Amino acid sequence: MGEEVKLKLIFANDPHSSELAVPMGTTVRDIKKRILLEFWPDSMPTVDTVERLRLFAGGREIGGRDPEDAKSLADSKLSQPEKGMPTPVHVQPVIKTGERPDAEAKPTMCFCTLL
C-alpha cells in the first residue's frame, strides 16, 4: 500500500498521547474510527458524546467533514518530518450539540430596567 507514516496523537486539553503507524493510503475516516476505538483516553468525553473528530497536523486540518474524510493521508498532503520521526497530529473532539457537560441552560429573558 506504499509508504508508512507514524502519527503521534496529541489529545486536546489532555496529557495523553499515543503513536499509530499507518500506510499513507489510509483514509482519514479510517484513522478517526481507529482513534475512537483503540486510542481514546478515558479522561476525554465519552465516545457516545463525540459528534466527530478534527485532526490537525502541520498547521492545517486533515480531513474535515465527509468528502474530505474520504481522502487518503497522501491525498490530504500530510506533511512528514524526518525519516523515523512521528508526525504530530492534534486530536480535537467536537461534542454533540446539547450534550456538552459544561453547558448550562442560560436565561433568555433580559431583566434590565429602563429609566
Coordinates of C-alpha atoms in Angstrom, one line a residue:
M1 CA 0.0 0.0 0.0
G2 CA 3.0 2.3 -0.1
E3 CA 4.9 4.2 2.4
E4 CA 4.0 4.0 6.1
V5 CA 3.8 7.0 8.4
K6 CA 3.9 7.3 12.2
L7 CA 1.4 9.6 13.8
K8 CA 1.8 10.9 17.3
L9 CA -1.7 11.6 18.5
I10 CA -1.9 14.5 20.9
F11 CA -5.3 14.9 22.5
A12 CA -6.6 18.5 23.2
N13 CA -6.6 19.5 26.9
D14 CA -5.4 16.1 28.0
P15 CA -2.0 14.8 29.0
H16 CA -2.4 11.6 27.0
S17 CA -0.7 10.9 23.7
S18 CA -0.3 7.8 21.6
E19 CA 1.6 6.7 18.5
L20 CA 0.0 5.0 15.5
A21 CA 1.7 3.7 12.3
V22 CA -0.4 3.6 9.2
P23 CA 0.1 3.4 5.4
M24 CA -0.2 6.8 3.6
G25 CA -3.1 5.2 1.6
T26 CA -5.2 5.0 4.7
T27 CA -8.3 7.3 4.6
V28 CA -8.7 10.0 7.2
R29 CA -12.1 8.4 8.1
D30 CA -10.4 5.1 8.9
I31 CA -7.9 6.8 11.1
K32 CA -10.6 8.7 13.0
K33 CA -12.5 5.5 13.6
R34 CA -9.4 3.8 14.8
I35 CA -8.6 6.7 17.2
L36 CA -12.1 6.4 18.7
L37 CA -12.0 2.6 19.0
E38 CA -8.4 1.9 20.1
F39 CA -6.7 5.1 21.3
W40 CA -9.5 7.1 23.0
P41 CA -8.3 8.1 26.6
D42 CA -10.7 7.6 29.5
S43 CA -10.2 11.2 30.6
M44 CA -11.7 12.6 27.5
P45 CA -15.5 12.9 26.9
T46 CA -17.1 9.5 26.3
V47 CA -17.2 8.3 22.7
D48 CA -21.0 8.4 22.7
T49 CA -21.0 12.2 23.1
V50 CA -18.5 12.9 20.3
E51 CA -20.1 14.0 17.1
R52 CA -16.9 14.0 15.1
L53 CA -13.1 14.4 15.4
R54 CA -11.0 17.1 14.0
L55 CA -7.4 16.3 13.2
F56 CA -4.7 19.0 12.8
A57 CA -1.1 18.5 11.5
G58 CA 1.4 21.0 10.2
G59 CA -0.8 23.9 11.0
R60 CA -3.9 22.7 9.0
E61 CA -6.8 20.4 9.3
I62 CA -6.5 16.9 7.9
G63 CA -9.9 15.8 6.5
G64 CA -12.8 17.7 7.9
R65 CA -16.3 16.5 7.0
D66 CA -17.4 13.5 4.9
P67 CA -16.0 14.4 1.5
E68 CA -12.6 15.4 3.0
D69 CA -12.6 12.3 5.3
A70 CA -12.7 10.0 2.3
K71 CA -9.3 11.2 1.1
S72 CA -6.2 9.3 2.0
L73 CA -3.3 10.8 4.0
A74 CA -1.3 11.1 0.8
D75 CA -4.2 13.0 -0.9
S76 CA -4.6 15.2 2.2
K77 CA -0.9 16.2 1.7
L78 CA 0.1 15.2 5.2
S79 CA 3.5 16.7 6.0
Q80 CA 6.1 14.3 7.3
P81 CA 9.1 15.1 9.5
E82 CA 12.5 13.5 9.1
K83 CA 12.5 9.7 8.4
G84 CA 11.6 7.8 11.5
M85 CA 10.1 10.7 13.4
P86 CA 6.4 10.7 14.1
T87 CA 4.1 13.4 12.7
P88 CA 2.4 15.3 15.5
V89 CA -1.4 15.1 15.0
H90 CA -3.6 17.1 17.3
V91 CA -7.0 15.5 18.0
Q92 CA -9.9 17.7 18.9
P93 CA -13.3 16.2 19.6
V94 CA -16.5 18.0 18.6
I95 CA -19.1 17.3 21.2
K96 CA -22.7 16.7 20.1
T97 CA -25.0 19.7 20.5
G98 CA -26.9 19.7 23.7
E99 CA -24.6 17.2 25.3
R100 CA -21.8 19.5 26.5
P101 CA -21.0 18.7 30.1
D102 CA -20.2 22.4 30.9
A103 CA -23.2 23.9 29.1
E104 CA -25.9 25.0 31.4
A105 CA -29.3 26.5 30.3
K106 CA -29.0 30.2 30.3
P107 CA -31.9 32.5 30.8
T108 CA -33.1 34.1 27.6
M109 CA -35.0 36.9 29.1
C110 CA -33.4 40.2 30.0
F111 CA -34.1 41.6 33.4
C112 CA -32.9 45.1 32.7
T113 CA -34.8 48.2 33.9
L114 CA -35.0 51.2 31.6
L115 CA -35.2 54.6 33.4

